[in-house]
PDB file of C-alpha atoms in Angstrom:
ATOM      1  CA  UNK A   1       0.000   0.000   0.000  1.00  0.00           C
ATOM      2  CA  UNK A   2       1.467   3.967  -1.364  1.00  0.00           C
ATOM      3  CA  UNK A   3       1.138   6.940   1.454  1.00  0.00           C
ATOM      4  CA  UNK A   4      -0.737   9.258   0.577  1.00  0.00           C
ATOM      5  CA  UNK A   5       0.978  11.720   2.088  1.00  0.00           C
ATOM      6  CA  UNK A   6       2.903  13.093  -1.453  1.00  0.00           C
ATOM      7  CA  UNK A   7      -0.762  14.293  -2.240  1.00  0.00           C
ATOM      8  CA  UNK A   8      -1.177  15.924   0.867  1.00  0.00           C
ATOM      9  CA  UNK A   9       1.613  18.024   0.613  1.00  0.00           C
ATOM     10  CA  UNK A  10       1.070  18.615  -2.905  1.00  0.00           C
ATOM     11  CA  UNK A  11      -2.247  20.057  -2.333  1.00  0.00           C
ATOM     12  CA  UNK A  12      -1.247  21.989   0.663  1.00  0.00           C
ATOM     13  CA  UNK A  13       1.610  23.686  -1.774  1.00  0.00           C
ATOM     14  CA  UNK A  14      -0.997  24.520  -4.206  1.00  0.00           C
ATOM     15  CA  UNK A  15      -3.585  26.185  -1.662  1.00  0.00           C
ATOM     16  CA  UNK A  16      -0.338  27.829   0.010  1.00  0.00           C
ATOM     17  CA  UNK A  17       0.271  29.537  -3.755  1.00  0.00           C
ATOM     18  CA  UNK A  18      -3.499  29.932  -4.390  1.00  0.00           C
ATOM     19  CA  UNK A  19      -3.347  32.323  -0.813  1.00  0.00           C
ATOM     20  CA  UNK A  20      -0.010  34.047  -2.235  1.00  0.00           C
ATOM     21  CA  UNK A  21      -1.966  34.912  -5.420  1.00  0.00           C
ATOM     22  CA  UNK A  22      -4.874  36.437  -3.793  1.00  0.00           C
ATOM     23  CA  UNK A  23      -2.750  38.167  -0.934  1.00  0.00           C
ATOM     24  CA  UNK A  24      -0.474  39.927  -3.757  1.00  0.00           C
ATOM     25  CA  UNK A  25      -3.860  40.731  -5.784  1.00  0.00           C
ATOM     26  CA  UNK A  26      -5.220  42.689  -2.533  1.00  0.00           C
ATOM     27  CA  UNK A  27      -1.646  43.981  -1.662  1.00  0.00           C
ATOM     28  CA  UNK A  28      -1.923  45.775  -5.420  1.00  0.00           C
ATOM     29  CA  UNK A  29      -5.786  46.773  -4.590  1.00  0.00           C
ATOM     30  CA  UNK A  30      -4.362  48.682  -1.640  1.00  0.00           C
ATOM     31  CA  UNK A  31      -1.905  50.721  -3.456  1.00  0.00           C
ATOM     32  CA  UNK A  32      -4.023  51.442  -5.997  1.00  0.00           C
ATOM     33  CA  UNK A  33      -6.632  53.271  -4.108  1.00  0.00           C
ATOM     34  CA  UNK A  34      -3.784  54.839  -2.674  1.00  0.00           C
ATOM     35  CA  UNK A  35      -2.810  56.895  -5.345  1.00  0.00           C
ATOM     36  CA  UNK A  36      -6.832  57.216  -6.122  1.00  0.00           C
ATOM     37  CA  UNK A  37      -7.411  58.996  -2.863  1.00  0.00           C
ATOM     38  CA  UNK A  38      -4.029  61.377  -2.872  1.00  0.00           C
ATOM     39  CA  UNK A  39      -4.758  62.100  -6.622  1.00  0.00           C
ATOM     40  CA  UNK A  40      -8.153  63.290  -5.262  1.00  0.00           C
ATOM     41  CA  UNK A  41      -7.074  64.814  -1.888  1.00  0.00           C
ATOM     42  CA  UNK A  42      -4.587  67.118  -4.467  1.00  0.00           C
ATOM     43  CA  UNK A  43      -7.702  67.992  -6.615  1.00  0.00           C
ATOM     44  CA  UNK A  44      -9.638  69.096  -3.853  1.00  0.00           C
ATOM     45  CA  UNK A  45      -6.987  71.543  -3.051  1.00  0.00           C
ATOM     46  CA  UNK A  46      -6.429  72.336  -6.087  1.00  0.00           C
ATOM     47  CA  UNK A  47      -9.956  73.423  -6.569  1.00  0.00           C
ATOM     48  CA  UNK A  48     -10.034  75.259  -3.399  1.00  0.00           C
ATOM     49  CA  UNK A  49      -6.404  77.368  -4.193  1.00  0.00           C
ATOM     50  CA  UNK A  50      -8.745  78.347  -7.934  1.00  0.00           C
ATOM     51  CA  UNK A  51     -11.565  79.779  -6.124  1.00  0.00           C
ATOM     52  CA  UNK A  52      -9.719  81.199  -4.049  1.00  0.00           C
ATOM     53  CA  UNK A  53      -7.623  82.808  -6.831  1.00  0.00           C
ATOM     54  CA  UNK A  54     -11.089  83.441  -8.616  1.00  0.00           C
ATOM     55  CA  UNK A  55     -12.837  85.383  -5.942  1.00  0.00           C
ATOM     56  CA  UNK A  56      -9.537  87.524  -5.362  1.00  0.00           C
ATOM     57  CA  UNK A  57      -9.126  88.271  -8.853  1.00  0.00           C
ATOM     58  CA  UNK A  58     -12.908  89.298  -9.450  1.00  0.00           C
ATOM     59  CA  UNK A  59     -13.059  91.469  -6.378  1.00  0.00           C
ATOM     60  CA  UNK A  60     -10.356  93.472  -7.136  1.00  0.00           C
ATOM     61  CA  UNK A  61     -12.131  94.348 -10.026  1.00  0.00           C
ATOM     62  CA  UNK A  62     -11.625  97.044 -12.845  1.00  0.00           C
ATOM     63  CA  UNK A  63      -9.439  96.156 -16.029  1.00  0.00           C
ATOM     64  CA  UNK A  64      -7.596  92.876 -16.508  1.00  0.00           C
ATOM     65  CA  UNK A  65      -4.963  94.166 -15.802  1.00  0.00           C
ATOM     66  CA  UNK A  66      -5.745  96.127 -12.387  1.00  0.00           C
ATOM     67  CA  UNK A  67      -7.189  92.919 -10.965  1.00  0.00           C
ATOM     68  CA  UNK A  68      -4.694  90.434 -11.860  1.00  0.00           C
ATOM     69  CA  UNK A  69      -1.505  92.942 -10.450  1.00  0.00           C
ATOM     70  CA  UNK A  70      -4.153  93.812  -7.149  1.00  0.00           C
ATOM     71  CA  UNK A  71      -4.865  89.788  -6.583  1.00  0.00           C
ATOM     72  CA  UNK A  72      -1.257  89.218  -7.088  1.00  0.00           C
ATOM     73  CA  UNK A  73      -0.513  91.370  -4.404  1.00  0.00           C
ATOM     74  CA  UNK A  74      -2.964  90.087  -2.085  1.00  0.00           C
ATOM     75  CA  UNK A  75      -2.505  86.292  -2.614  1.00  0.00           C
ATOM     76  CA  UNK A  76       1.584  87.144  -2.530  1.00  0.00           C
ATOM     77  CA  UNK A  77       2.043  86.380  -5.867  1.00  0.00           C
ATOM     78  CA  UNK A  78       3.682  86.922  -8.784  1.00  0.00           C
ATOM     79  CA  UNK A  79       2.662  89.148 -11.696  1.00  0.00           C
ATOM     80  CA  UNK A  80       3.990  89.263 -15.033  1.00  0.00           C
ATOM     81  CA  UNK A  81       3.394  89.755 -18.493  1.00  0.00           C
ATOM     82  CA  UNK A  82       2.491  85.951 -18.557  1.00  0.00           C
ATOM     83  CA  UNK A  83      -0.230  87.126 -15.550  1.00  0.00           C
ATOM     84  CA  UNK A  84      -0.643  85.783 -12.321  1.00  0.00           C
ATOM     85  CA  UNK A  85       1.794  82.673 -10.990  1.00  0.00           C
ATOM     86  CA  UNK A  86       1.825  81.102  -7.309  1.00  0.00           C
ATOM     87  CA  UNK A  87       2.879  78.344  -6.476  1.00  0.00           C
ATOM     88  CA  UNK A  88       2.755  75.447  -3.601  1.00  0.00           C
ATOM     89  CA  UNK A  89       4.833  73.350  -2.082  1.00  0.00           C
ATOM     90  CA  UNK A  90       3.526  68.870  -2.030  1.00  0.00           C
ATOM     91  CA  UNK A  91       2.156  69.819   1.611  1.00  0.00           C
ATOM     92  CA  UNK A  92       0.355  72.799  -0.494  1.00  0.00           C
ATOM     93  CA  UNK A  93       1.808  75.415   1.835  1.00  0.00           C
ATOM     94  CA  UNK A  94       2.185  78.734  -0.571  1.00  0.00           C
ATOM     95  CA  UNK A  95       5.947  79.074  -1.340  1.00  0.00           C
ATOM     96  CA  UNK A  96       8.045  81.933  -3.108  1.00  0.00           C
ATOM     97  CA  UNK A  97       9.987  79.558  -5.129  1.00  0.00           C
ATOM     98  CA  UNK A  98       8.692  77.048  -7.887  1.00  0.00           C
ATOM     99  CA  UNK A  99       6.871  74.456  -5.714  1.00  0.00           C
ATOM    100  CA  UNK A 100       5.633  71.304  -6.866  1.00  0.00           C
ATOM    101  CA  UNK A 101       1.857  72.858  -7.840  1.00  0.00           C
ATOM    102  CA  UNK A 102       2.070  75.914 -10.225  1.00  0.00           C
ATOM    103  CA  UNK A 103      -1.629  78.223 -10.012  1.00  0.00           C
ATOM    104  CA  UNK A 104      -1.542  80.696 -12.888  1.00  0.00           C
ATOM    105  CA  UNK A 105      -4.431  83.291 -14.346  1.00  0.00           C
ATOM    106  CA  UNK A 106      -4.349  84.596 -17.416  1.00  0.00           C
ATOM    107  CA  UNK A 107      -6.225  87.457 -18.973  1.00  0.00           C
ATOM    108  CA  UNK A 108      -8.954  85.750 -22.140  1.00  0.00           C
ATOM    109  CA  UNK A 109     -10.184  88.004 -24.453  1.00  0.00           C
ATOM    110  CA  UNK A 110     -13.918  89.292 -24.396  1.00  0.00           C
ATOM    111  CA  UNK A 111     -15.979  90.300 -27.638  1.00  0.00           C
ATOM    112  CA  UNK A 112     -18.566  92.206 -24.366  1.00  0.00           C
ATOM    113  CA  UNK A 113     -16.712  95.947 -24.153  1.00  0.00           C
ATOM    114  CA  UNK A 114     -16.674  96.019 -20.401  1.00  0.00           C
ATOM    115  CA  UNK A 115     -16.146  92.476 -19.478  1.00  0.00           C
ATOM    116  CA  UNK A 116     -13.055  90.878 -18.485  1.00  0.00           C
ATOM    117  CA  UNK A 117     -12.599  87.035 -17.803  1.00  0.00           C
ATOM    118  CA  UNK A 118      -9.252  84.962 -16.652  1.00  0.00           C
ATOM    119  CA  UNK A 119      -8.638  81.323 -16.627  1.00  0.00           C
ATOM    120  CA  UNK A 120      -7.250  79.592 -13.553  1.00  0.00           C
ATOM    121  CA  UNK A 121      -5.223  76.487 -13.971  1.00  0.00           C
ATOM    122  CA  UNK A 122      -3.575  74.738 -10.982  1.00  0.00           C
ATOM    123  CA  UNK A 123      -1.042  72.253 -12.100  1.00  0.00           C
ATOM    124  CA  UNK A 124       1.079  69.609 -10.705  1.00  0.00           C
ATOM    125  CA  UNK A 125       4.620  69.860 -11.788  1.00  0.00           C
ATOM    126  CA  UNK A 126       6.272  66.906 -10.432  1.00  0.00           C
ATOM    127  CA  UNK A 127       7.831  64.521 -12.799  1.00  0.00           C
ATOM    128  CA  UNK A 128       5.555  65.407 -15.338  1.00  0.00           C
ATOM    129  CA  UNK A 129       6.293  67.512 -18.801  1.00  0.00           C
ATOM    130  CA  UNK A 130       7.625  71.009 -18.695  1.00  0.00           C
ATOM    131  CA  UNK A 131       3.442  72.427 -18.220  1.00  0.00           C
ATOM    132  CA  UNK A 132       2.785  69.679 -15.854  1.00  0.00           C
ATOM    133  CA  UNK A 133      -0.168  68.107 -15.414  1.00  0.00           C
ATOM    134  CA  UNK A 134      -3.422  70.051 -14.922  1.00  0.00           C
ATOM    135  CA  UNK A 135      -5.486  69.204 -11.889  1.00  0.00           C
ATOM    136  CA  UNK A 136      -8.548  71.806 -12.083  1.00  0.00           C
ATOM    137  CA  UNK A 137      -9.206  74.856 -13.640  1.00  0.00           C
ATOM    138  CA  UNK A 138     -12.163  77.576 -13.637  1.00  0.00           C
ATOM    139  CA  UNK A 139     -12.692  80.495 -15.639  1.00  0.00           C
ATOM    140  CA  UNK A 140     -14.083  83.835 -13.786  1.00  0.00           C
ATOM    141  CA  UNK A 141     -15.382  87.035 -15.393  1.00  0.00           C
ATOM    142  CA  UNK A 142     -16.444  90.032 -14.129  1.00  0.00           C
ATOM    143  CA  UNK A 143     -17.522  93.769 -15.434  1.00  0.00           C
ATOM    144  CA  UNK A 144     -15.299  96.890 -15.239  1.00  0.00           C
ATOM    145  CA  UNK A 145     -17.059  99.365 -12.597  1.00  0.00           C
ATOM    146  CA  UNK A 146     -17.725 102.430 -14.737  1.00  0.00           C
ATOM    147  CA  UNK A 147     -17.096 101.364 -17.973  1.00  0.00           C
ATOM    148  CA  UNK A 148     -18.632 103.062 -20.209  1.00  0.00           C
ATOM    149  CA  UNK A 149     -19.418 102.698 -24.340  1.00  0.00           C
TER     150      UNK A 149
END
C-alpha cells in the first residue's frame, strides 16, 4: 500500500500559492486606491487654491490688468506679463519659489466691451512635462465698474 501523504503536501503547496496569489492581488488593490485617494485629496486643493484665486481676482475688479496685479498682491504672488503665478509646495503650503503645484491666471479676451474674464489652472509639476499636469481649472469674469461705451 502507497502513502498518501505526497498528495497531501502537494495540495497543501498549491492552496499555500493559491493564498499568495490572492494576498499579492489585494496587496496591489491597496496601493491602488492609494494613489486614487491622494490624486483626489490634491484635486480638492487644487480646486479650493482656484476659487480662491477666482474670488480675489474678481473682487479686485476694474481692467484685466488692475485685478490680476491687485490679486497678485494680495494672494503674494507673482505678476507678469504671462499674468498671475503662485505656487505650492507637495504639503500645499504657498511658497516663493517654484513648488511642486504651479496656479496661474491669465487674462482671455472678451468680444462684451466692459467684461473681463481669466482662466485659472492649478497644475502639478512633479515629474511630469515642462506644463505639468493640470489638476482643475475655472474660468471667472467680471464687469469693469464704470465702464462706459
Amino acid at each position: 500500500m502507497r502513502s498518501k501523504a505526497p498528495l497531501v503536501l502537494i495540495e497543501q503547496m498549491i492552496m499555500l500559492l493559491v493564498f499568495a496569489l490572492a494576498a499579492a492581488l489585494c496587496l496591489q488593490a491597496f496601493v491602488k486606491a492609494d494613489g486614487i485617494s491622494m490624486q483626489g485629496e490634491n484635486r480638492s486643493y487644487a480646486v479650493v487654491a482656484a476659487q480662491n484665486a477666482a474670488e480675489v481676482i474678481r473682487h479686485s475688479g476694474g481692467s484685466m490688468e488692475h485685478a490680476l496685479s491687485k490679486a497678485a498682491d494680495r494672494l503674494g504672488a507673482e505678476y507678469g506679463e504671462n499674468g498671475l503665478d503662485l505656487y505650492y509646495d507637495a504639503e500645499w503650503l504657498e511658497t516663493a519659489e517654484e513648488g511642486r503645484y504651479h496656479l496661474t491666471a491669465q487674462g482671455l479676451l472678451t468680444e462684451v466691451p466692459g467684461l473681463c474674464k481669466a482662466l485659472i489652472q492649478v497644475k502639478d509639476t512633479e515629474g511630469v512635462e515642462e506644463e505639468g499636469k493640470l489638476l482643475f481649472e475655472i474660468e471667472v469674469a467680471w464687469q469693469e465698474v464704470g465702464f462706459h461705451e
